[in-house]
PDB file of C-alpha atoms in Angstrom:
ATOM      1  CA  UNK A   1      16.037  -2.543  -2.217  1.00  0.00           C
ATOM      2  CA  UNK A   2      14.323  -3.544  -5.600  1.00  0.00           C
ATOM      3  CA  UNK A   3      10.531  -4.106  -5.862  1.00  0.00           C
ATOM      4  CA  UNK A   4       9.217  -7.465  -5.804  1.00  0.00           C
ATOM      5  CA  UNK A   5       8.396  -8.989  -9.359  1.00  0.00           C
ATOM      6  CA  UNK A   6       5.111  -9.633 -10.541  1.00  0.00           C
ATOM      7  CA  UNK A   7       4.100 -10.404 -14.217  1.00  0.00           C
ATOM      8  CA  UNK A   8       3.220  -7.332 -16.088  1.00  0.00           C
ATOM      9  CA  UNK A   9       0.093  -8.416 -17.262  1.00  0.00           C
ATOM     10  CA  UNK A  10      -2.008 -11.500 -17.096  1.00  0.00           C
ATOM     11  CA  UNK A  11      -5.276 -12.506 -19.203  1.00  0.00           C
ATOM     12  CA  UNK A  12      -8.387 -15.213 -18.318  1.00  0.00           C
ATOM     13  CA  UNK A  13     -11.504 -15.624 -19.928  1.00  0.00           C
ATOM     14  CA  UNK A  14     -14.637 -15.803 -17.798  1.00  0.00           C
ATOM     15  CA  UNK A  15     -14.807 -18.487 -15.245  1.00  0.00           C
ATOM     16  CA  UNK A  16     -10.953 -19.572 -15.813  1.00  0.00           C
ATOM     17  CA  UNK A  17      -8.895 -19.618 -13.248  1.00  0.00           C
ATOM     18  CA  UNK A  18      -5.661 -17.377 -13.372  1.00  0.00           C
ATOM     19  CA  UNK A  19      -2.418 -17.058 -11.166  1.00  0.00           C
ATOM     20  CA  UNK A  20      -0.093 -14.177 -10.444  1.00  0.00           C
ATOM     21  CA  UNK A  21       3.094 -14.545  -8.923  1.00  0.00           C
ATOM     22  CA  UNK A  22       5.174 -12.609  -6.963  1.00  0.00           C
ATOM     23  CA  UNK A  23       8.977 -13.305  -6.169  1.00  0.00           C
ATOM     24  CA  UNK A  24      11.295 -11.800  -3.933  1.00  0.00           C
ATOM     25  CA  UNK A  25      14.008 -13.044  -1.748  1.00  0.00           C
ATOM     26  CA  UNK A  26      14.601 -14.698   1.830  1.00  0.00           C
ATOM     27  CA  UNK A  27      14.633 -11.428   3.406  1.00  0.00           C
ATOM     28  CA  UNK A  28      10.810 -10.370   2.589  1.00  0.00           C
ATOM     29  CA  UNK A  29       8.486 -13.333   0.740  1.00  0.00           C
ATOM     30  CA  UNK A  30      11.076 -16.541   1.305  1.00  0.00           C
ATOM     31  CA  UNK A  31      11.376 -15.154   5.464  1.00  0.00           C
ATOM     32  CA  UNK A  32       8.230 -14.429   6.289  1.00  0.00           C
ATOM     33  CA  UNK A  33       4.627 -15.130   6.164  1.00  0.00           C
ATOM     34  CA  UNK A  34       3.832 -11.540   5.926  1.00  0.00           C
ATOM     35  CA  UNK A  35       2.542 -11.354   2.215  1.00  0.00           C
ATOM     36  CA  UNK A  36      -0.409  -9.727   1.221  1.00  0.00           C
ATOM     37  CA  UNK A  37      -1.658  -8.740  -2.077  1.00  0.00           C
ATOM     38  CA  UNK A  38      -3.921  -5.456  -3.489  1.00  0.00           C
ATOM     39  CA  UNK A  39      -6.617  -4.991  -5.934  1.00  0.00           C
ATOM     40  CA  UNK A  40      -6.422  -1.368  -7.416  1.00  0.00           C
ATOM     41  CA  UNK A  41      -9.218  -0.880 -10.288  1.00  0.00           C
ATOM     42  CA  UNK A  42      -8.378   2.480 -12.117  1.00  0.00           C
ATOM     43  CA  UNK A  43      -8.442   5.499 -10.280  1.00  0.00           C
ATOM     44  CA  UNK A  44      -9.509   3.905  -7.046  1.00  0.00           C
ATOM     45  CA  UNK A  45      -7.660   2.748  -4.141  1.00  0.00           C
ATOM     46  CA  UNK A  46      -6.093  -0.712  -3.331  1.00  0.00           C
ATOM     47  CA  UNK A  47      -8.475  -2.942  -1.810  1.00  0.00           C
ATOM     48  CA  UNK A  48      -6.786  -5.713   0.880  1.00  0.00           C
ATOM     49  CA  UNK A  49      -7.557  -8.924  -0.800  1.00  0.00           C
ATOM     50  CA  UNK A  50      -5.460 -11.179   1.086  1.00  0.00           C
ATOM     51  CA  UNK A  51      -2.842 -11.183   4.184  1.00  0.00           C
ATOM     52  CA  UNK A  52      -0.710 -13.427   5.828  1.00  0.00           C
ATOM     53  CA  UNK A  53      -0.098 -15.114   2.892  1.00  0.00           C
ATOM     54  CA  UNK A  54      -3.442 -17.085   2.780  1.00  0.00           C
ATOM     55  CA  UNK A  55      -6.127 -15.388   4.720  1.00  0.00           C
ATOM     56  CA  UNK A  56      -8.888 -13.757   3.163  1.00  0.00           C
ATOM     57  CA  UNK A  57     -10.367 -10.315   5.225  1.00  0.00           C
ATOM     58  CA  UNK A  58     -14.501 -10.445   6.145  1.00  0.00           C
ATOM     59  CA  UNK A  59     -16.278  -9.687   2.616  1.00  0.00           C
ATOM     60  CA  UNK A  60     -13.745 -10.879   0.247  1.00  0.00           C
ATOM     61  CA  UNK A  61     -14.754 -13.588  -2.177  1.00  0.00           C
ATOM     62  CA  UNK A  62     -13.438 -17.186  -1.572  1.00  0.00           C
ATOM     63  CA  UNK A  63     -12.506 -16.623  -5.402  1.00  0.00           C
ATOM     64  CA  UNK A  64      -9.384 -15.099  -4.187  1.00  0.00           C
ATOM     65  CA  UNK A  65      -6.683 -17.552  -2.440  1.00  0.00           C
ATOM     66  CA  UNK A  66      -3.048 -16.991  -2.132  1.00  0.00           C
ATOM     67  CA  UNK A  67      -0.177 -19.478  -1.386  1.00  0.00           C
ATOM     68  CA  UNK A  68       3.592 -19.503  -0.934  1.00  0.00           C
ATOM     69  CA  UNK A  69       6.494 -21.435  -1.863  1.00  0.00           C
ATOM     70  CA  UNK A  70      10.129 -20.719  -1.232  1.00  0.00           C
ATOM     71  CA  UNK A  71      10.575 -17.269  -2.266  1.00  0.00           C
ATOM     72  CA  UNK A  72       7.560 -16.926  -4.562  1.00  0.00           C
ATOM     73  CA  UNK A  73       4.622 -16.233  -3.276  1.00  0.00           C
ATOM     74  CA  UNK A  74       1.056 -16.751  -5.849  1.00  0.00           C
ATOM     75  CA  UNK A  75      -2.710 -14.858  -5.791  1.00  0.00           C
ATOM     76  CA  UNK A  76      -5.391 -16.717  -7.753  1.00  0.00           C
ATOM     77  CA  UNK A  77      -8.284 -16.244  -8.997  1.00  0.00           C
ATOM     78  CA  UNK A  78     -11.105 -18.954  -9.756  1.00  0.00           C
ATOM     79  CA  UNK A  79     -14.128 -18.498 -11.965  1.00  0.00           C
ATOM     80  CA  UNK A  80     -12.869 -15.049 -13.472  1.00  0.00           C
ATOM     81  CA  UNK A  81     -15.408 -12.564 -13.760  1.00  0.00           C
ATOM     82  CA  UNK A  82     -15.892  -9.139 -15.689  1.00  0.00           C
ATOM     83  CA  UNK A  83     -15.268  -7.110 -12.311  1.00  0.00           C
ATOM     84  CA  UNK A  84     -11.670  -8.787 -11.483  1.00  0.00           C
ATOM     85  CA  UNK A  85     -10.132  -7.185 -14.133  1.00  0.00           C
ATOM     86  CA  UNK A  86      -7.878  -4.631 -12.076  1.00  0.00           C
ATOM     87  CA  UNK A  87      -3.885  -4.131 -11.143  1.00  0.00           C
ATOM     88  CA  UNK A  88      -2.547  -5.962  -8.585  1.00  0.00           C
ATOM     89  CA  UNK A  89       0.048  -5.840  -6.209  1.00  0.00           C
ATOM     90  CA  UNK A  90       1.570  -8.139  -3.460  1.00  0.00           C
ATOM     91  CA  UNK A  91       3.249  -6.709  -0.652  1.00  0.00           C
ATOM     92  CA  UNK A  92       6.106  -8.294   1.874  1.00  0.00           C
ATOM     93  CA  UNK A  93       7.456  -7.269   4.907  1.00  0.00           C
ATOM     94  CA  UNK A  94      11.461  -7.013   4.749  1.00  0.00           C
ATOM     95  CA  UNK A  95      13.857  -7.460   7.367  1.00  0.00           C
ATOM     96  CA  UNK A  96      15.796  -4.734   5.673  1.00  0.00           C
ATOM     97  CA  UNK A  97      15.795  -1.167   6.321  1.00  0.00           C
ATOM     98  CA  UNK A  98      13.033  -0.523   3.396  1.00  0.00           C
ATOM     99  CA  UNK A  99      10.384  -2.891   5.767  1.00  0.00           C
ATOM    100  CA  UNK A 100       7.942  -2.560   2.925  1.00  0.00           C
ATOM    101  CA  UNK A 101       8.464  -3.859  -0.233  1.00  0.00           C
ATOM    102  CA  UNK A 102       5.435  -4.175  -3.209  1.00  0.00           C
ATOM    103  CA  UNK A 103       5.633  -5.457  -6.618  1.00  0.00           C
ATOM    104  CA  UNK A 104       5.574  -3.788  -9.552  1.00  0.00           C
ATOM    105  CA  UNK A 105       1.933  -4.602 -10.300  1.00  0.00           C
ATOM    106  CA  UNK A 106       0.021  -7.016 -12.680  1.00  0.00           C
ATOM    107  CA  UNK A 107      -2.517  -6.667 -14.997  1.00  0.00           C
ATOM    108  CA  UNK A 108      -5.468  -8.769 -15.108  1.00  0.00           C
ATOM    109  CA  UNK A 109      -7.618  -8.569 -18.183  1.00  0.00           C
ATOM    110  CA  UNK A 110     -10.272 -10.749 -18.108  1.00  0.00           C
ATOM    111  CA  UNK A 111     -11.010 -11.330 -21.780  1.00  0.00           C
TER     112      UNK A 111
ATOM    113  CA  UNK B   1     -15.843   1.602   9.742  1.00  0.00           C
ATOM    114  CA  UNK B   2     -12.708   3.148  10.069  1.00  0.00           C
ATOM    115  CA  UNK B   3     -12.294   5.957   7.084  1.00  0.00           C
ATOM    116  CA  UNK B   4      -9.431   7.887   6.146  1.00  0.00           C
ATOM    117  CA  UNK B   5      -8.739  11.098   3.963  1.00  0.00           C
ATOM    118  CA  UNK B   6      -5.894  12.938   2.670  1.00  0.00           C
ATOM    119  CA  UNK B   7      -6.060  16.665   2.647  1.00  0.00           C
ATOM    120  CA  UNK B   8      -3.531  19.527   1.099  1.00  0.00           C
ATOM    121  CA  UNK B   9      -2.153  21.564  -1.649  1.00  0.00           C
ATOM    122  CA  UNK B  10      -2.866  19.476  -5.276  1.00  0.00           C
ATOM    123  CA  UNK B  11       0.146  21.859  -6.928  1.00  0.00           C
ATOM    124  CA  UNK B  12       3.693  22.127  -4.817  1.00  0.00           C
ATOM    125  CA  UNK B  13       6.894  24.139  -7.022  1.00  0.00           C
ATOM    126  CA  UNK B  14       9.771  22.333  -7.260  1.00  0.00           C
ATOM    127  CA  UNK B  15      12.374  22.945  -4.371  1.00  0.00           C
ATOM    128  CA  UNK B  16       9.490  23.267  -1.571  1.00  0.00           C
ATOM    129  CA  UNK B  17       7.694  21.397   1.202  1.00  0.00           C
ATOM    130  CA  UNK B  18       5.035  18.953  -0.019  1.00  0.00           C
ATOM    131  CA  UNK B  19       2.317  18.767   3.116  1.00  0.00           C
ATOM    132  CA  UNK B  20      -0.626  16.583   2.901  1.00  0.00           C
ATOM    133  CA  UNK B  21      -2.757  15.313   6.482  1.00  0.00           C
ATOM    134  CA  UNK B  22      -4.714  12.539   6.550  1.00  0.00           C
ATOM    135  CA  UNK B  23      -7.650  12.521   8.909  1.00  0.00           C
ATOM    136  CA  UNK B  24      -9.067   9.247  10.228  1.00  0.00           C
ATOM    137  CA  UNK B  25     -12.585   9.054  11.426  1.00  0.00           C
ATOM    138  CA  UNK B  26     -14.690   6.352  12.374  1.00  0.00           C
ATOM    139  CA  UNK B  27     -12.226   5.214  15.124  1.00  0.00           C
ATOM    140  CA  UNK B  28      -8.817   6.657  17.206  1.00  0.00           C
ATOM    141  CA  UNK B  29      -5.763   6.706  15.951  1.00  0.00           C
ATOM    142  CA  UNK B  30      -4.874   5.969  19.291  1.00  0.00           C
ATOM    143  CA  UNK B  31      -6.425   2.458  19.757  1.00  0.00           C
ATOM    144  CA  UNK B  32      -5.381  -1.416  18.737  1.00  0.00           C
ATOM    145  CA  UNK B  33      -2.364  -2.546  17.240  1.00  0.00           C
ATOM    146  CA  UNK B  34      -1.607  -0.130  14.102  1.00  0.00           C
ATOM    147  CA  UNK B  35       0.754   2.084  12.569  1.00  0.00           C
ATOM    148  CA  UNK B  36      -0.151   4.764   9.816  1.00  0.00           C
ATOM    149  CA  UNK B  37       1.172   5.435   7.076  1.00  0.00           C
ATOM    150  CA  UNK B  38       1.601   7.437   3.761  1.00  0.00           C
ATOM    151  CA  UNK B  39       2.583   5.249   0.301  1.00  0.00           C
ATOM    152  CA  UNK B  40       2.581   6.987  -3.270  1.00  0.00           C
ATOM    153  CA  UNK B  41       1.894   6.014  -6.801  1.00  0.00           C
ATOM    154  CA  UNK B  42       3.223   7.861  -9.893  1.00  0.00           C
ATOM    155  CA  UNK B  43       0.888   7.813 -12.914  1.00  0.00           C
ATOM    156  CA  UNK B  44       0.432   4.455 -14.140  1.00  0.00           C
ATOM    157  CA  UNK B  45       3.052   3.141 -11.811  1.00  0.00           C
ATOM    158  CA  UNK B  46       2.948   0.751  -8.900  1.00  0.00           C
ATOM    159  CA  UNK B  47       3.122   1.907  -5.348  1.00  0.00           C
ATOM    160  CA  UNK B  48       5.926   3.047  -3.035  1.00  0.00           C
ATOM    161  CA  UNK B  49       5.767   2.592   0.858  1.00  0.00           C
ATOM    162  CA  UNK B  50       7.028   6.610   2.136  1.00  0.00           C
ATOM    163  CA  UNK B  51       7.254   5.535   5.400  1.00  0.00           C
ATOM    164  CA  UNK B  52       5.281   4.935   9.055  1.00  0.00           C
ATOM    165  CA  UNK B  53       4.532   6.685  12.571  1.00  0.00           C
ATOM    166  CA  UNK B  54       2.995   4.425  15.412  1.00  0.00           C
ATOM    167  CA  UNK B  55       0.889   6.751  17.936  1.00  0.00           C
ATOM    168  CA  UNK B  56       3.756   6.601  20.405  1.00  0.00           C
ATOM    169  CA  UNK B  57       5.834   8.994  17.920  1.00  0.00           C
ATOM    170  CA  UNK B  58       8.267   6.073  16.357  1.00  0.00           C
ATOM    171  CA  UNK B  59       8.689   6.246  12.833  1.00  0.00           C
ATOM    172  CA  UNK B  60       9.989   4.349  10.268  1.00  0.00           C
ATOM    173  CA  UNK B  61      11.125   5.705   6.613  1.00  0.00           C
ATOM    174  CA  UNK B  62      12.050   4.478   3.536  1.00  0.00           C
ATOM    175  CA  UNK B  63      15.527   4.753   2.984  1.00  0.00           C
ATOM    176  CA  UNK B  64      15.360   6.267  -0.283  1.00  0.00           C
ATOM    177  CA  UNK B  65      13.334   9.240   0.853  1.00  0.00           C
ATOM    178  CA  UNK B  66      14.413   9.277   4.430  1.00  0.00           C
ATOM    179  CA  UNK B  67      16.491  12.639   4.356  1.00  0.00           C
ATOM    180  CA  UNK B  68      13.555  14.251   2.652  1.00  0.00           C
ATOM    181  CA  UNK B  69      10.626  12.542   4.429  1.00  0.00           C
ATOM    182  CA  UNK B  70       9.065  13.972   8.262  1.00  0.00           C
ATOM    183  CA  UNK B  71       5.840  12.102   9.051  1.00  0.00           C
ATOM    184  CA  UNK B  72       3.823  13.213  12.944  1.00  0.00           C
ATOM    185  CA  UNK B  73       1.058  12.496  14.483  1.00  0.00           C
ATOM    186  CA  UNK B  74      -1.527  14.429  16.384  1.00  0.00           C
ATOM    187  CA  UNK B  75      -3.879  12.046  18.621  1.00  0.00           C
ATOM    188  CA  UNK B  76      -5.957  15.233  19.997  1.00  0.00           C
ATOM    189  CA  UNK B  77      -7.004  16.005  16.259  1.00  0.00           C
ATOM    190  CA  UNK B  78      -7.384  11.957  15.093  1.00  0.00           C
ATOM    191  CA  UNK B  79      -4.524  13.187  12.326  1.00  0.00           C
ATOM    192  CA  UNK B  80      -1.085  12.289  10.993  1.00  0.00           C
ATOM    193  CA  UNK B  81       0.818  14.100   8.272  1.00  0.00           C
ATOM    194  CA  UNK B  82       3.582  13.833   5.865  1.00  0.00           C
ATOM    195  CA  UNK B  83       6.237  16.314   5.256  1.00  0.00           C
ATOM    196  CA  UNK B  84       8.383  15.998   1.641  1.00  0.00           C
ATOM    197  CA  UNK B  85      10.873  18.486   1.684  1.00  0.00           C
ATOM    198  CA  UNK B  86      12.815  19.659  -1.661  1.00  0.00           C
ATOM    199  CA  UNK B  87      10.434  18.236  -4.280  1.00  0.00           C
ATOM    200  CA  UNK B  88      11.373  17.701  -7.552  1.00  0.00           C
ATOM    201  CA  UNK B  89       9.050  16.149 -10.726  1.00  0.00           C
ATOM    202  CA  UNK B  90       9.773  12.963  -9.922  1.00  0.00           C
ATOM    203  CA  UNK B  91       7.614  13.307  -6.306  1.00  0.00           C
ATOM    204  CA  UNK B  92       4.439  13.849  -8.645  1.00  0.00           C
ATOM    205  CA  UNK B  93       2.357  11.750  -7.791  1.00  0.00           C
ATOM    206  CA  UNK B  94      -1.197  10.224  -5.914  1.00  0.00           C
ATOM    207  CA  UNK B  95       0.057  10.060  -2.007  1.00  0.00           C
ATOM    208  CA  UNK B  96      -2.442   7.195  -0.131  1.00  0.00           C
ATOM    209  CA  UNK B  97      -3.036   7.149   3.773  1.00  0.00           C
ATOM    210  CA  UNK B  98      -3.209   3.907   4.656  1.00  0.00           C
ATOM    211  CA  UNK B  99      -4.016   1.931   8.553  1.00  0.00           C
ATOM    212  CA  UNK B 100      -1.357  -0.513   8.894  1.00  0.00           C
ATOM    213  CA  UNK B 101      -1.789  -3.631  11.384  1.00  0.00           C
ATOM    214  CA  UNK B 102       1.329  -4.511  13.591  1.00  0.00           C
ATOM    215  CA  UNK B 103      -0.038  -8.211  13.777  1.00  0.00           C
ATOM    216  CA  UNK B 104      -0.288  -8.721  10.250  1.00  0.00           C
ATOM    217  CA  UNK B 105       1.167  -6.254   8.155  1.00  0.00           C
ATOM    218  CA  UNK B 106      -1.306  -5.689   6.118  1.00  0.00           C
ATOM    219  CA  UNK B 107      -2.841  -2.050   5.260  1.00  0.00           C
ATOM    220  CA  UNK B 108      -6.853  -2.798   5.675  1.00  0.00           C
ATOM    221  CA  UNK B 109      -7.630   0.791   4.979  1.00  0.00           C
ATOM    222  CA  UNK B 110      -6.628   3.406   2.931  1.00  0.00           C
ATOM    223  CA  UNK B 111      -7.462   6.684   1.946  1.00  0.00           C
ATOM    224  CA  UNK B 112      -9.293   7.724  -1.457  1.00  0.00           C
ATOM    225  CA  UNK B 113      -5.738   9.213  -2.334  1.00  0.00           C
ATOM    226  CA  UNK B 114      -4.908  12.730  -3.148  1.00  0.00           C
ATOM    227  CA  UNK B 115      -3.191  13.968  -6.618  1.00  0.00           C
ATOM    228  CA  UNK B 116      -0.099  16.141  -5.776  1.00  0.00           C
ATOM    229  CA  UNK B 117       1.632  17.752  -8.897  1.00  0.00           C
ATOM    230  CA  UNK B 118       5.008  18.792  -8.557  1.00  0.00           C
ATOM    231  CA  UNK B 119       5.250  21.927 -11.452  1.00  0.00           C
ATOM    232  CA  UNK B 120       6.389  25.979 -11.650  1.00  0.00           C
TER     233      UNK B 120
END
């Protein structure tokens, strides 16, 4: 089963506000409210940043917020700052035989 | 605060068994609602799910690797491990350890990640 699509890259000065999507089908993102999403910064590894499509874990910024709409779930990311510039990656359950699916990864370059 | 860490060979030839454990302290493997499993990223690519054991022995793979892929679990030593049989190049890669939560489906923790080069 194919990888879930995410913009390559995506760019915000400090203190914008940025969005990256993720879209898969009705058999992971549209199905489910299983969607979380993963900060990676180079050479490190990814950090939980949100799951169940909306929830942030203990510790995480309320900078962060994710959302959902048909089969498209979003991450963003208020008042950019220098640290938030990192890959990252939403995940999905699937009711298919793969049960995992991420996305290909985004870049965010906070400019 | 649960911690995790992958251990094993850096360099596997091509053709063999690619064996990496990941040990989990700060908690059992054996309590709450989780699974464990191993995911992979190539070199500036984005990450691929391997596959899943829960402590009772049940595991899930990926179909794409399942004839290749053993994953098992040892509760006594707070350990699970991944077995990649008949490695080729393209298995290069960093190989994560990662908690999984059956309520959620999230992975909360992960491992620092191990480099595992694939090379004669």
């Amino acid at each position: 089963q194919s990888a879930l699509t995410q913009p390559a890259s995506v760019s915000g000065s400090p203190g914008q506000s940025i969005t990256i999507s993720c879209t898969g089908t009705s058999s992971d993102v549209g199905g489910y409210n299983y969607v979380s999403w993963y900060q990676q910064h180079p050479g490190k590894a990814p950090k939980l940043m949100i799951y169940e499509v909306s929830n942030r874990p203990s510790g995480v910024s309320n900078r962060f917020s994710g959302s959902k709409s048909g089969n498209t779930a979003s991450l963003t990311i208020s008042g950019l700052q220098a640290e938030d510039e990192a890959d990252y990656y939403c995940s999905s359950y699937t009711s298919s035989s793969t049960y995992v699916l991420f996305g290909g990864g985004t870049k965010l370059t906070v400019l | 605060q649960v911690q995790l860490q992958e251990s094993g060979p850096g360099l596997v030839k091509p053709s063999q068994t690619l064996s990496l454990t990941c040990t989990v302290s700060g908690g059992s493997i054996s309590s709450g609602s989780y699974y464990w499993s191993w995911i992979r990223q190539p070199a500036g690519k984005g990450l691929e799910w391997i596959g899943r054991i829960y402590t009772s022995g049940s595991t899930n793979y990926n179909p794409s690797l399942k004839s290749r892929v053993t994953i098992s679990v040892d509760t006594s030593k707070n350990q699970f491990s991944l077995k990649l049989s008949s490695v080729t190049a393209a298995d290069t890669a960093v190989y994560y350890c990662a908690r999984g939560t059956t309520v959620t489906l999230d992975f909360d923790y992960w491992g620092q990640g191990t480099l595992v080069t694939v090379s004669s």
